[in-house]
Amino acid sequence: MNFFDAFGLLAERIFWSMWVSVGFALLFNTPRRALWATALLGAVGWSIKFLLIKTIIPDQVVIASFVGACSVGFLGMYFAHRVHTPPMVFTIPAVINMIPGKSGYEFMMGLIKMVTITHEHDRSLETIFETLKLGLQTGFITLGLAFGVIAPVLLLNTYTIKDKDLNKFIVKKFKRIKKRIKREEAPVE
């Protein structure tokens, strides 16, 4: 596969991840003024997850999903100030395209297979371990998505965006950190 084919495939997947996010945003009655932010966050979150899995951490889909969801959460806090909408209104639909549907489906099919086996010789530890692995992976990815979206709200200690300018808030946080660092570096007499 050459560069242009790979880029075209990536662009197509980003396009569809945007539309999945917008579709779920419409189901959740997200205001029209926030749909562009939902589409952008869906594309950014999915792209980060995809690029991490394909380049830096190939076998760590849980961590890649968490990082993608964290990026959606932090950017969602920023866009919440721009579209005057609570961040959860468009961050939740933006991470839905990262939900592990295939592994969840395979986990359920593995459970059904284990329950419906009629002959003892058909049961194998490999089937049980694979089903357990898929179930744990699905659960941890889902938890990673949930924690990734909620982490910025917890870290920034802001539950509302009313009467707050995010740029001033960030500058204030950095000034506090800078003061703390200066105090720690000051010589002790």
Short mmCIF file of N, CA and C in Angstrom, two decimals:
data_model
loop_
_atom_site.label_atom_id
_atom_site.label_comp_id
_atom_site.label_asym_id
_atom_site.label_seq_id
_atom_site.Cartn_x
_atom_site.Cartn_y
_atom_site.Cartn_z
N MET A 1 0.86 -1.17 0.00
CA MET A 1 0.00 0.00 0.00
C MET A 1 0.90 1.24 0.00
N ASN A 2 0.72 2.11 -0.98
CA ASN A 2 1.54 3.31 -1.03
C ASN A 2 0.98 4.40 -0.13
N PHE A 3 1.69 5.51 -0.06
CA PHE A 3 1.32 6.60 0.86
C PHE A 3 -0.05 7.17 0.55
N PHE A 4 -0.36 7.36 -0.73
CA PHE A 4 -1.63 7.99 -1.09
C PHE A 4 -2.82 7.08 -0.79
N ASP A 5 -2.64 5.78 -0.97
CA ASP A 5 -3.71 4.85 -0.61
C ASP A 5 -3.94 4.85 0.89
N ALA A 6 -2.84 4.84 1.66
CA ALA A 6 -2.96 4.86 3.12
C ALA A 6 -3.60 6.17 3.59
N PHE A 7 -3.19 7.28 3.00
CA PHE A 7 -3.76 8.58 3.39
C PHE A 7 -5.25 8.64 3.03
N GLY A 8 -5.60 8.10 1.86
CA GLY A 8 -7.01 8.08 1.46
C GLY A 8 -7.85 7.23 2.40
N LEU A 9 -7.32 6.09 2.81
CA LEU A 9 -8.03 5.22 3.75
C LEU A 9 -8.20 5.92 5.10
N LEU A 10 -7.14 6.57 5.57
CA LEU A 10 -7.21 7.30 6.84
C LEU A 10 -8.22 8.43 6.76
N ALA A 11 -8.19 9.19 5.67
CA ALA A 11 -9.14 10.30 5.50
C ALA A 11 -10.58 9.79 5.46
N GLU A 12 -10.80 8.65 4.81
CA GLU A 12 -12.15 8.08 4.76
C GLU A 12 -12.62 7.67 6.14
N ARG A 13 -11.75 7.05 6.92
CA ARG A 13 -12.13 6.63 8.27
C ARG A 13 -12.38 7.83 9.17
N ILE A 14 -11.59 8.87 9.03
CA ILE A 14 -11.81 10.09 9.82
C ILE A 14 -13.16 10.71 9.44
N PHE A 15 -13.45 10.74 8.16
CA PHE A 15 -14.73 11.27 7.69
C PHE A 15 -15.90 10.52 8.33
N TRP A 16 -15.83 9.18 8.31
CA TRP A 16 -16.93 8.41 8.87
C TRP A 16 -16.98 8.51 10.39
N SER A 17 -15.84 8.66 11.05
CA SER A 17 -15.87 8.82 12.51
C SER A 17 -16.54 10.14 12.88
N MET A 18 -16.36 11.16 12.04
CA MET A 18 -17.04 12.44 12.28
C MET A 18 -18.55 12.26 12.18
N TRP A 19 -19.00 11.54 11.17
CA TRP A 19 -20.43 11.38 10.96
C TRP A 19 -21.07 10.47 12.01
N VAL A 20 -20.33 9.49 12.49
CA VAL A 20 -20.85 8.67 13.59
C VAL A 20 -21.07 9.54 14.82
N SER A 21 -20.11 10.41 15.11
CA SER A 21 -20.24 11.30 16.27
C SER A 21 -21.42 12.25 16.10
N VAL A 22 -21.56 12.82 14.92
CA VAL A 22 -22.68 13.74 14.68
C VAL A 22 -24.01 13.00 14.77
N GLY A 23 -24.06 11.78 14.25
CA GLY A 23 -25.30 11.00 14.32
C GLY A 23 -25.73 10.74 15.75
N PHE A 24 -24.78 10.35 16.60
CA PHE A 24 -25.15 10.14 17.99
C PHE A 24 -25.45 11.45 18.70
N ALA A 25 -24.79 12.52 18.30
CA ALA A 25 -25.10 13.82 18.89
C ALA A 25 -26.54 14.22 18.57
N LEU A 26 -26.99 13.92 17.37
CA LEU A 26 -28.38 14.22 17.01
C LEU A 26 -29.34 13.35 17.82
N LEU A 27 -28.97 12.09 18.08
CA LEU A 27 -29.82 11.23 18.91
C LEU A 27 -29.91 11.76 20.34
N PHE A 28 -28.83 12.37 20.82
CA PHE A 28 -28.79 12.89 22.20
C PHE A 28 -29.28 14.33 22.29
N ASN A 29 -29.86 14.86 21.20
CA ASN A 29 -30.38 16.23 21.17
C ASN A 29 -29.32 17.28 21.49
N THR A 30 -28.14 17.11 20.96
CA THR A 30 -27.09 18.12 21.10
C THR A 30 -27.51 19.35 20.30
N PRO A 31 -27.33 20.54 20.87
CA PRO A 31 -27.71 21.75 20.12
C PRO A 31 -26.95 21.85 18.80
N ARG A 32 -27.60 22.44 17.82
CA ARG A 32 -26.99 22.56 16.49
C ARG A 32 -25.68 23.34 16.53
N ARG A 33 -25.58 24.31 17.43
CA ARG A 33 -24.37 25.12 17.50
C ARG A 33 -23.16 24.30 17.96
N ALA A 34 -23.39 23.12 18.53
CA ALA A 34 -22.29 22.29 19.04
C ALA A 34 -21.98 21.10 18.13
N LEU A 35 -22.70 20.95 17.03
CA LEU A 35 -22.47 19.78 16.17
C LEU A 35 -21.10 19.82 15.50
N TRP A 36 -20.64 21.00 15.14
CA TRP A 36 -19.31 21.08 14.51
C TRP A 36 -18.23 20.66 15.50
N ALA A 37 -18.40 21.03 16.77
CA ALA A 37 -17.42 20.64 17.80
C ALA A 37 -17.47 19.13 18.02
N THR A 38 -18.65 18.56 17.99
CA THR A 38 -18.78 17.11 18.14
C THR A 38 -18.08 16.39 16.99
N ALA A 39 -18.28 16.86 15.78
CA ALA A 39 -17.64 16.23 14.62
C ALA A 39 -16.13 16.35 14.72
N LEU A 40 -15.64 17.52 15.07
CA LEU A 40 -14.20 17.73 15.18
C LEU A 40 -13.59 16.87 16.29
N LEU A 41 -14.26 16.82 17.44
CA LEU A 41 -13.75 16.01 18.55
C LEU A 41 -13.80 14.51 18.22
N GLY A 42 -14.85 14.08 17.53
CA GLY A 42 -14.92 12.67 17.12
C GLY A 42 -13.77 12.30 16.20
N ALA A 43 -13.46 13.19 15.27
CA ALA A 43 -12.35 12.94 14.34
C ALA A 43 -11.01 12.95 15.06
N VAL A 44 -10.82 13.91 15.95
CA VAL A 44 -9.54 14.03 16.67
C VAL A 44 -9.33 12.83 17.59
N GLY A 45 -10.34 12.48 18.36
CA GLY A 45 -10.22 11.34 19.29
C GLY A 45 -9.94 10.04 18.57
N TRP A 46 -10.70 9.76 17.51
CA TRP A 46 -10.49 8.53 16.77
C TRP A 46 -9.12 8.53 16.10
N SER A 47 -8.71 9.66 15.55
CA SER A 47 -7.41 9.74 14.87
C SER A 47 -6.26 9.49 15.84
N ILE A 48 -6.34 10.06 17.03
CA ILE A 48 -5.29 9.85 18.02
C ILE A 48 -5.22 8.38 18.40
N LYS A 49 -6.37 7.78 18.65
CA LYS A 49 -6.38 6.35 18.98
C LYS A 49 -5.79 5.52 17.84
N PHE A 50 -6.21 5.79 16.63
CA PHE A 50 -5.74 5.04 15.46
C PHE A 50 -4.24 5.20 15.27
N LEU A 51 -3.75 6.43 15.34
CA LEU A 51 -2.33 6.67 15.12
C LEU A 51 -1.47 6.06 16.22
N LEU A 52 -1.95 6.09 17.46
CA LEU A 52 -1.19 5.46 18.54
C LEU A 52 -1.10 3.95 18.34
N ILE A 53 -2.21 3.35 17.95
CA ILE A 53 -2.22 1.90 17.74
C ILE A 53 -1.34 1.51 16.55
N LYS A 54 -1.35 2.30 15.50
CA LYS A 54 -0.58 1.96 14.29
C LYS A 54 0.90 2.32 14.39
N THR A 55 1.29 3.22 15.31
CA THR A 55 2.68 3.66 15.35
C THR A 55 3.38 3.37 16.67
N ILE A 56 2.96 4.01 17.73
CA ILE A 56 3.72 4.01 18.98
C ILE A 56 3.43 2.79 19.85
N ILE A 57 2.16 2.50 20.09
CA ILE A 57 1.80 1.40 20.99
C ILE A 57 0.86 0.44 20.26
N PRO A 58 1.40 -0.43 19.41
CA PRO A 58 0.55 -1.26 18.55
C PRO A 58 -0.40 -2.21 19.26
N ASP A 59 -0.03 -2.77 20.39
CA ASP A 59 -0.88 -3.76 21.04
C ASP A 59 -1.63 -3.22 22.25
N GLN A 60 -1.62 -1.93 22.44
CA GLN A 60 -2.21 -1.34 23.64
C GLN A 60 -3.46 -0.53 23.29
N VAL A 61 -4.50 -1.22 22.87
CA VAL A 61 -5.72 -0.54 22.46
C VAL A 61 -6.42 0.15 23.64
N VAL A 62 -6.25 -0.38 24.84
CA VAL A 62 -6.88 0.23 26.02
C VAL A 62 -6.25 1.59 26.30
N ILE A 63 -4.93 1.64 26.30
CA ILE A 63 -4.23 2.91 26.57
C ILE A 63 -4.49 3.91 25.44
N ALA A 64 -4.47 3.44 24.20
CA ALA A 64 -4.73 4.33 23.06
C ALA A 64 -6.15 4.91 23.14
N SER A 65 -7.11 4.09 23.53
CA SER A 65 -8.49 4.58 23.68
C SER A 65 -8.58 5.61 24.80
N PHE A 66 -7.89 5.35 25.90
CA PHE A 66 -7.89 6.30 27.02
C PHE A 66 -7.27 7.64 26.60
N VAL A 67 -6.16 7.60 25.90
CA VAL A 67 -5.50 8.84 25.46
C VAL A 67 -6.39 9.59 24.47
N GLY A 68 -7.02 8.88 23.56
CA GLY A 68 -7.95 9.51 22.63
C GLY A 68 -9.12 10.15 23.35
N ALA A 69 -9.67 9.45 24.34
CA ALA A 69 -10.79 10.00 25.10
C ALA A 69 -10.36 11.20 25.96
N CYS A 70 -9.14 11.14 26.51
CA CYS A 70 -8.62 12.29 27.28
C CYS A 70 -8.47 13.51 26.39
N SER A 71 -7.98 13.30 25.18
CA SER A 71 -7.85 14.44 24.27
C SER A 71 -9.22 15.02 23.93
N VAL A 72 -10.20 14.16 23.75
CA VAL A 72 -11.56 14.64 23.50
C VAL A 72 -12.07 15.41 24.72
N GLY A 73 -11.78 14.90 25.93
CA GLY A 73 -12.24 15.57 27.14
C GLY A 73 -11.62 16.95 27.31
N PHE A 74 -10.29 17.05 27.12
CA PHE A 74 -9.63 18.34 27.29
C PHE A 74 -10.05 19.34 26.21
N LEU A 75 -10.11 18.87 24.97
CA LEU A 75 -10.58 19.76 23.91
C LEU A 75 -12.05 20.12 24.10
N GLY A 76 -12.82 19.18 24.64
CA GLY A 76 -14.23 19.46 24.93
C GLY A 76 -14.40 20.57 25.95
N MET A 77 -13.50 20.62 26.94
CA MET A 77 -13.55 21.71 27.92
C MET A 77 -13.30 23.05 27.22
N TYR A 78 -12.38 23.05 26.28
CA TYR A 78 -12.08 24.28 25.54
C TYR A 78 -13.27 24.69 24.66
N PHE A 79 -13.81 23.73 23.89
CA PHE A 79 -14.91 24.06 23.00
C PHE A 79 -16.20 24.38 23.74
N ALA A 80 -16.33 23.90 24.97
CA ALA A 80 -17.52 24.23 25.75
C ALA A 80 -17.63 25.74 25.96
N HIS A 81 -16.50 26.39 26.09
CA HIS A 81 -16.50 27.85 26.25
C HIS A 81 -16.82 28.55 24.94
N ARG A 82 -16.48 27.93 23.85
CA ARG A 82 -16.70 28.56 22.54
C ARG A 82 -18.14 28.40 22.06
N VAL A 83 -18.77 27.29 22.37
CA VAL A 83 -20.14 27.07 21.89
C VAL A 83 -21.17 27.23 23.01
N HIS A 84 -20.71 27.60 24.20
CA HIS A 84 -21.58 27.86 25.35
C HIS A 84 -22.53 26.69 25.62
N THR A 85 -21.93 25.53 25.74
CA THR A 85 -22.66 24.30 26.00
C THR A 85 -21.84 23.47 26.97
N PRO A 86 -22.47 22.77 27.91
CA PRO A 86 -21.69 21.90 28.80
C PRO A 86 -20.89 20.88 28.01
N PRO A 87 -19.68 20.58 28.44
CA PRO A 87 -18.81 19.70 27.63
C PRO A 87 -19.35 18.29 27.44
N MET A 88 -20.06 17.75 28.40
CA MET A 88 -20.56 16.38 28.27
C MET A 88 -21.56 16.23 27.14
N VAL A 89 -22.19 17.32 26.74
CA VAL A 89 -23.19 17.28 25.68
C VAL A 89 -22.57 16.84 24.36
N PHE A 90 -21.31 17.22 24.11
CA PHE A 90 -20.71 16.82 22.84
C PHE A 90 -19.47 15.94 23.00
N THR A 91 -18.95 15.75 24.20
CA THR A 91 -17.82 14.83 24.35
C THR A 91 -18.27 13.37 24.37
N ILE A 92 -19.43 13.11 24.96
CA ILE A 92 -19.93 11.72 24.98
C ILE A 92 -20.21 11.22 23.57
N PRO A 93 -20.95 11.96 22.72
CA PRO A 93 -21.13 11.47 21.35
C PRO A 93 -19.81 11.37 20.57
N ALA A 94 -18.82 12.18 20.94
CA ALA A 94 -17.55 12.17 20.21
C ALA A 94 -16.72 10.92 20.49
N VAL A 95 -16.92 10.26 21.64
CA VAL A 95 -16.14 9.06 21.92
C VAL A 95 -16.89 7.77 21.59
N ILE A 96 -18.13 7.89 21.17
CA ILE A 96 -18.91 6.68 20.86
C ILE A 96 -18.29 5.91 19.70
N ASN A 97 -17.62 6.61 18.79
CA ASN A 97 -17.00 5.91 17.66
C ASN A 97 -15.80 5.08 18.09
N MET A 98 -15.35 5.20 19.35
CA MET A 98 -14.23 4.40 19.85
C MET A 98 -14.68 3.22 20.70
N ILE A 99 -15.97 3.02 20.85
CA ILE A 99 -16.48 1.90 21.64
C ILE A 99 -16.12 0.59 20.94
N PRO A 100 -15.63 -0.39 21.68
CA PRO A 100 -15.14 -1.64 21.07
C PRO A 100 -16.26 -2.59 20.68
N GLY A 101 -16.89 -2.33 19.58
CA GLY A 101 -18.02 -3.16 19.15
C GLY A 101 -17.62 -4.55 18.73
N LYS A 102 -16.52 -4.67 17.99
CA LYS A 102 -16.11 -5.98 17.50
C LYS A 102 -15.71 -6.90 18.64
N SER A 103 -14.89 -6.42 19.57
CA SER A 103 -14.48 -7.29 20.68
C SER A 103 -15.65 -7.59 21.61
N GLY A 104 -16.56 -6.65 21.76
CA GLY A 104 -17.76 -6.92 22.56
C GLY A 104 -18.63 -7.99 21.94
N TYR A 105 -18.77 -7.92 20.60
CA TYR A 105 -19.54 -8.93 19.88
C TYR A 105 -18.87 -10.31 20.00
N GLU A 106 -17.55 -10.35 19.80
CA GLU A 106 -16.84 -11.62 19.89
C GLU A 106 -16.87 -12.19 21.30
N PHE A 107 -16.87 -11.32 22.31
CA PHE A 107 -17.00 -11.77 23.70
C PHE A 107 -18.36 -12.43 23.92
N MET A 108 -19.41 -11.79 23.45
CA MET A 108 -20.75 -12.37 23.61
C MET A 108 -20.90 -13.68 22.85
N MET A 109 -20.33 -13.74 21.66
CA MET A 109 -20.40 -14.99 20.90
C MET A 109 -19.60 -16.09 21.59
N GLY A 110 -18.47 -15.74 22.20
CA GLY A 110 -17.69 -16.72 22.97
C GLY A 110 -18.46 -17.24 24.16
N LEU A 111 -19.20 -16.36 24.85
CA LEU A 111 -20.03 -16.79 25.98
C LEU A 111 -21.12 -17.75 25.51
N ILE A 112 -21.75 -17.39 24.40
CA ILE A 112 -22.80 -18.26 23.86
C ILE A 112 -22.22 -19.62 23.47
N LYS A 113 -21.05 -19.59 22.85
CA LYS A 113 -20.40 -20.84 22.45
C LYS A 113 -20.08 -21.70 23.66
N MET A 114 -19.60 -21.08 24.75
CA MET A 114 -19.26 -21.84 25.96
C MET A 114 -20.50 -22.45 26.60
N VAL A 115 -21.61 -21.73 26.56
CA VAL A 115 -22.84 -22.20 27.19
C VAL A 115 -23.51 -23.29 26.38
N THR A 116 -23.41 -23.19 25.06
CA THR A 116 -24.16 -24.13 24.22
C THR A 116 -23.35 -25.34 23.78
N ILE A 117 -22.14 -25.49 24.25
CA ILE A 117 -21.33 -26.66 23.88
C ILE A 117 -21.99 -27.92 24.46
N THR A 118 -22.20 -28.92 23.61
CA THR A 118 -22.87 -30.14 24.06
C THR A 118 -21.88 -31.26 24.37
N HIS A 119 -20.73 -31.27 23.73
CA HIS A 119 -19.76 -32.33 23.95
C HIS A 119 -18.61 -31.82 24.80
N GLU A 120 -18.18 -32.63 25.71
CA GLU A 120 -17.08 -32.25 26.60
C GLU A 120 -15.79 -32.00 25.84
N HIS A 121 -15.54 -32.78 24.77
CA HIS A 121 -14.27 -32.63 24.06
C HIS A 121 -14.20 -31.32 23.26
N ASP A 122 -15.35 -30.64 23.05
CA ASP A 122 -15.34 -29.37 22.33
C ASP A 122 -14.89 -28.20 23.22
N ARG A 123 -14.97 -28.39 24.53
CA ARG A 123 -14.54 -27.33 25.44
C ARG A 123 -13.02 -27.31 25.50
N SER A 124 -12.48 -26.15 25.41
CA SER A 124 -11.04 -26.04 25.51
C SER A 124 -10.69 -24.81 26.33
N LEU A 125 -9.55 -24.88 26.98
CA LEU A 125 -9.08 -23.73 27.75
C LEU A 125 -8.80 -22.54 26.84
N GLU A 126 -8.43 -22.81 25.61
CA GLU A 126 -8.15 -21.70 24.68
C GLU A 126 -9.41 -20.87 24.43
N THR A 127 -10.55 -21.53 24.24
CA THR A 127 -11.81 -20.82 24.04
C THR A 127 -12.18 -20.01 25.27
N ILE A 128 -12.01 -20.60 26.43
CA ILE A 128 -12.35 -19.90 27.68
C ILE A 128 -11.43 -18.70 27.88
N PHE A 129 -10.13 -18.88 27.67
CA PHE A 129 -9.19 -17.78 27.86
C PHE A 129 -9.40 -16.67 26.84
N GLU A 130 -9.70 -17.03 25.61
CA GLU A 130 -9.93 -16.02 24.57
C GLU A 130 -11.20 -15.22 24.89
N THR A 131 -12.24 -15.91 25.34
CA THR A 131 -13.47 -15.22 25.71
C THR A 131 -13.24 -14.30 26.90
N LEU A 132 -12.52 -14.77 27.89
CA LEU A 132 -12.21 -13.94 29.05
C LEU A 132 -11.37 -12.73 28.65
N LYS A 133 -10.40 -12.94 27.77
CA LYS A 133 -9.54 -11.83 27.30
C LYS A 133 -10.38 -10.78 26.58
N LEU A 134 -11.28 -11.21 25.71
CA LEU A 134 -12.12 -10.27 24.98
C LEU A 134 -13.05 -9.51 25.91
N GLY A 135 -13.60 -10.19 26.91
CA GLY A 135 -14.47 -9.53 27.87
C GLY A 135 -13.74 -8.48 28.68
N LEU A 136 -12.55 -8.83 29.16
CA LEU A 136 -11.76 -7.87 29.93
C LEU A 136 -11.32 -6.70 29.07
N GLN A 137 -10.92 -6.99 27.85
CA GLN A 137 -10.49 -5.92 26.95
C GLN A 137 -11.65 -4.96 26.67
N THR A 138 -12.81 -5.49 26.39
CA THR A 138 -13.98 -4.65 26.14
C THR A 138 -14.31 -3.80 27.36
N GLY A 139 -14.29 -4.41 28.54
CA GLY A 139 -14.59 -3.66 29.75
C GLY A 139 -13.58 -2.57 30.04
N PHE A 140 -12.29 -2.88 29.88
CA PHE A 140 -11.27 -1.88 30.16
C PHE A 140 -11.27 -0.75 29.13
N ILE A 141 -11.55 -1.05 27.89
CA ILE A 141 -11.65 0.03 26.88
C ILE A 141 -12.81 0.94 27.22
N THR A 142 -13.94 0.36 27.59
CA THR A 142 -15.10 1.17 27.95
C THR A 142 -14.82 2.03 29.18
N LEU A 143 -14.17 1.44 30.19
CA LEU A 143 -13.78 2.23 31.36
C LEU A 143 -12.79 3.33 30.99
N GLY A 144 -11.85 3.02 30.11
CA GLY A 144 -10.89 4.02 29.66
C GLY A 144 -11.56 5.18 28.96
N LEU A 145 -12.57 4.89 28.16
CA LEU A 145 -13.31 5.96 27.48
C LEU A 145 -14.05 6.83 28.50
N ALA A 146 -14.68 6.19 29.47
CA ALA A 146 -15.42 6.95 30.48
C ALA A 146 -14.49 7.81 31.33
N PHE A 147 -13.39 7.22 31.80
CA PHE A 147 -12.45 7.99 32.62
C PHE A 147 -11.76 9.07 31.79
N GLY A 148 -11.49 8.81 30.53
CA GLY A 148 -10.84 9.80 29.68
C GLY A 148 -11.71 11.02 29.45
N VAL A 149 -13.00 10.83 29.33
CA VAL A 149 -13.90 11.97 29.12
C VAL A 149 -14.10 12.75 30.42
N ILE A 150 -14.15 12.07 31.55
CA ILE A 150 -14.41 12.75 32.82
C ILE A 150 -13.16 13.32 33.47
N ALA A 151 -11.98 12.84 33.09
CA ALA A 151 -10.72 13.29 33.72
C ALA A 151 -10.52 14.80 33.64
N PRO A 152 -10.76 15.46 32.52
CA PRO A 152 -10.56 16.91 32.49
C PRO A 152 -11.46 17.67 33.45
N VAL A 153 -12.68 17.20 33.59
CA VAL A 153 -13.59 17.86 34.54
C VAL A 153 -13.04 17.74 35.95
N LEU A 154 -12.52 16.55 36.29
CA LEU A 154 -11.97 16.34 37.62
C LEU A 154 -10.66 17.09 37.82
N LEU A 155 -9.81 17.10 36.81
CA LEU A 155 -8.51 17.76 36.94
C LEU A 155 -8.60 19.27 36.95
N LEU A 156 -9.50 19.81 36.17
CA LEU A 156 -9.63 21.27 36.09
C LEU A 156 -10.57 21.83 37.15
N ASN A 157 -11.22 20.95 37.89
CA ASN A 157 -12.12 21.36 38.98
C ASN A 157 -13.14 22.41 38.53
N THR A 158 -13.67 22.22 37.38
CA THR A 158 -14.70 23.14 36.91
C THR A 158 -15.89 22.32 36.44
N TYR A 159 -17.02 22.57 37.01
CA TYR A 159 -18.22 21.81 36.67
C TYR A 159 -19.18 22.61 35.81
N THR A 160 -18.91 23.89 35.66
CA THR A 160 -19.74 24.73 34.83
C THR A 160 -18.86 25.65 34.01
N ILE A 161 -19.36 26.10 32.91
CA ILE A 161 -18.58 27.00 32.08
C ILE A 161 -19.13 28.42 32.13
N LYS A 162 -20.18 28.62 32.89
CA LYS A 162 -20.78 29.95 32.96
C LYS A 162 -19.83 30.93 33.60
N ASP A 163 -19.78 32.11 33.02
CA ASP A 163 -18.97 33.22 33.53
C ASP A 163 -17.52 32.86 33.72
N LYS A 164 -17.00 31.97 32.91
CA LYS A 164 -15.59 31.59 32.98
C LYS A 164 -14.99 31.71 31.60
N ASP A 165 -13.80 32.28 31.55
CA ASP A 165 -13.04 32.31 30.32
C ASP A 165 -11.93 31.29 30.48
N LEU A 166 -11.91 30.29 29.64
CA LEU A 166 -10.96 29.20 29.78
C LEU A 166 -9.52 29.68 29.66
N ASN A 167 -9.28 30.67 28.79
CA ASN A 167 -7.92 31.17 28.64
C ASN A 167 -7.42 31.80 29.94
N LYS A 168 -8.26 32.58 30.61
CA LYS A 168 -7.88 33.17 31.90
C LYS A 168 -7.71 32.08 32.96
N PHE A 169 -8.57 31.09 32.91
CA PHE A 169 -8.49 29.99 33.87
C PHE A 169 -7.17 29.23 33.74
N ILE A 170 -6.75 28.95 32.50
CA ILE A 170 -5.50 28.24 32.27
C ILE A 170 -4.31 29.08 32.71
N VAL A 171 -4.32 30.37 32.39
CA VAL A 171 -3.22 31.25 32.82
C VAL A 171 -3.13 31.28 34.34
N LYS A 172 -4.27 31.34 35.01
CA LYS A 172 -4.29 31.35 36.47
C LYS A 172 -3.71 30.06 37.04
N LYS A 173 -4.08 28.92 36.44
CA LYS A 173 -3.53 27.63 36.90
C LYS A 173 -2.02 27.58 36.72
N PHE A 174 -1.52 28.06 35.57
CA PHE A 174 -0.08 28.04 35.33
C PHE A 174 0.66 28.97 36.28
N LYS A 175 0.06 30.10 36.61
CA LYS A 175 0.70 31.02 37.57
C LYS A 175 0.82 30.36 38.94
N ARG A 176 -0.21 29.63 39.35
CA ARG A 176 -0.14 28.92 40.63
C ARG A 176 0.97 27.87 40.62
N ILE A 177 1.06 27.14 39.53
CA ILE A 177 2.11 26.12 39.42
C ILE A 177 3.48 26.77 39.45
N LYS A 178 3.62 27.88 38.74
CA LYS A 178 4.90 28.59 38.70
C LYS A 178 5.31 29.07 40.09
N LYS A 179 4.35 29.62 40.85
CA LYS A 179 4.62 30.07 42.21
C LYS A 179 5.05 28.91 43.10
N ARG A 180 4.36 27.79 42.95
CA ARG A 180 4.69 26.61 43.75
C ARG A 180 6.11 26.12 43.45
N ILE A 181 6.46 26.13 42.19
CA ILE A 181 7.81 25.69 41.79
C ILE A 181 8.87 26.64 42.36
N LYS A 182 8.59 27.94 42.30
CA LYS A 182 9.54 28.92 42.86
C LYS A 182 9.71 28.74 44.35
N ARG A 183 8.61 28.46 45.06
CA ARG A 183 8.70 28.23 46.50
C ARG A 183 9.53 27.00 46.81
N GLU A 184 9.36 25.95 46.02
CA GLU A 184 10.10 24.72 46.25
C GLU A 184 11.58 24.88 45.92
N GLU A 185 11.89 25.74 44.95
CA GLU A 185 13.29 25.95 44.57
C GLU A 185 14.00 26.97 45.45
N ALA A 186 13.23 27.72 46.21
CA ALA A 186 13.85 28.76 47.06
C ALA A 186 14.75 28.10 48.11
N PRO A 187 15.93 28.70 48.35
CA PRO A 187 16.84 28.10 49.34
C PRO A 187 16.26 28.16 50.74
N VAL A 188 16.48 27.10 51.46
CA VAL A 188 15.99 27.01 52.83
C VAL A 188 17.06 27.58 53.75
N GLU A 189 16.67 28.51 54.61
CA GLU A 189 17.64 29.14 55.52
C GLU A 189 17.60 28.53 56.89
#
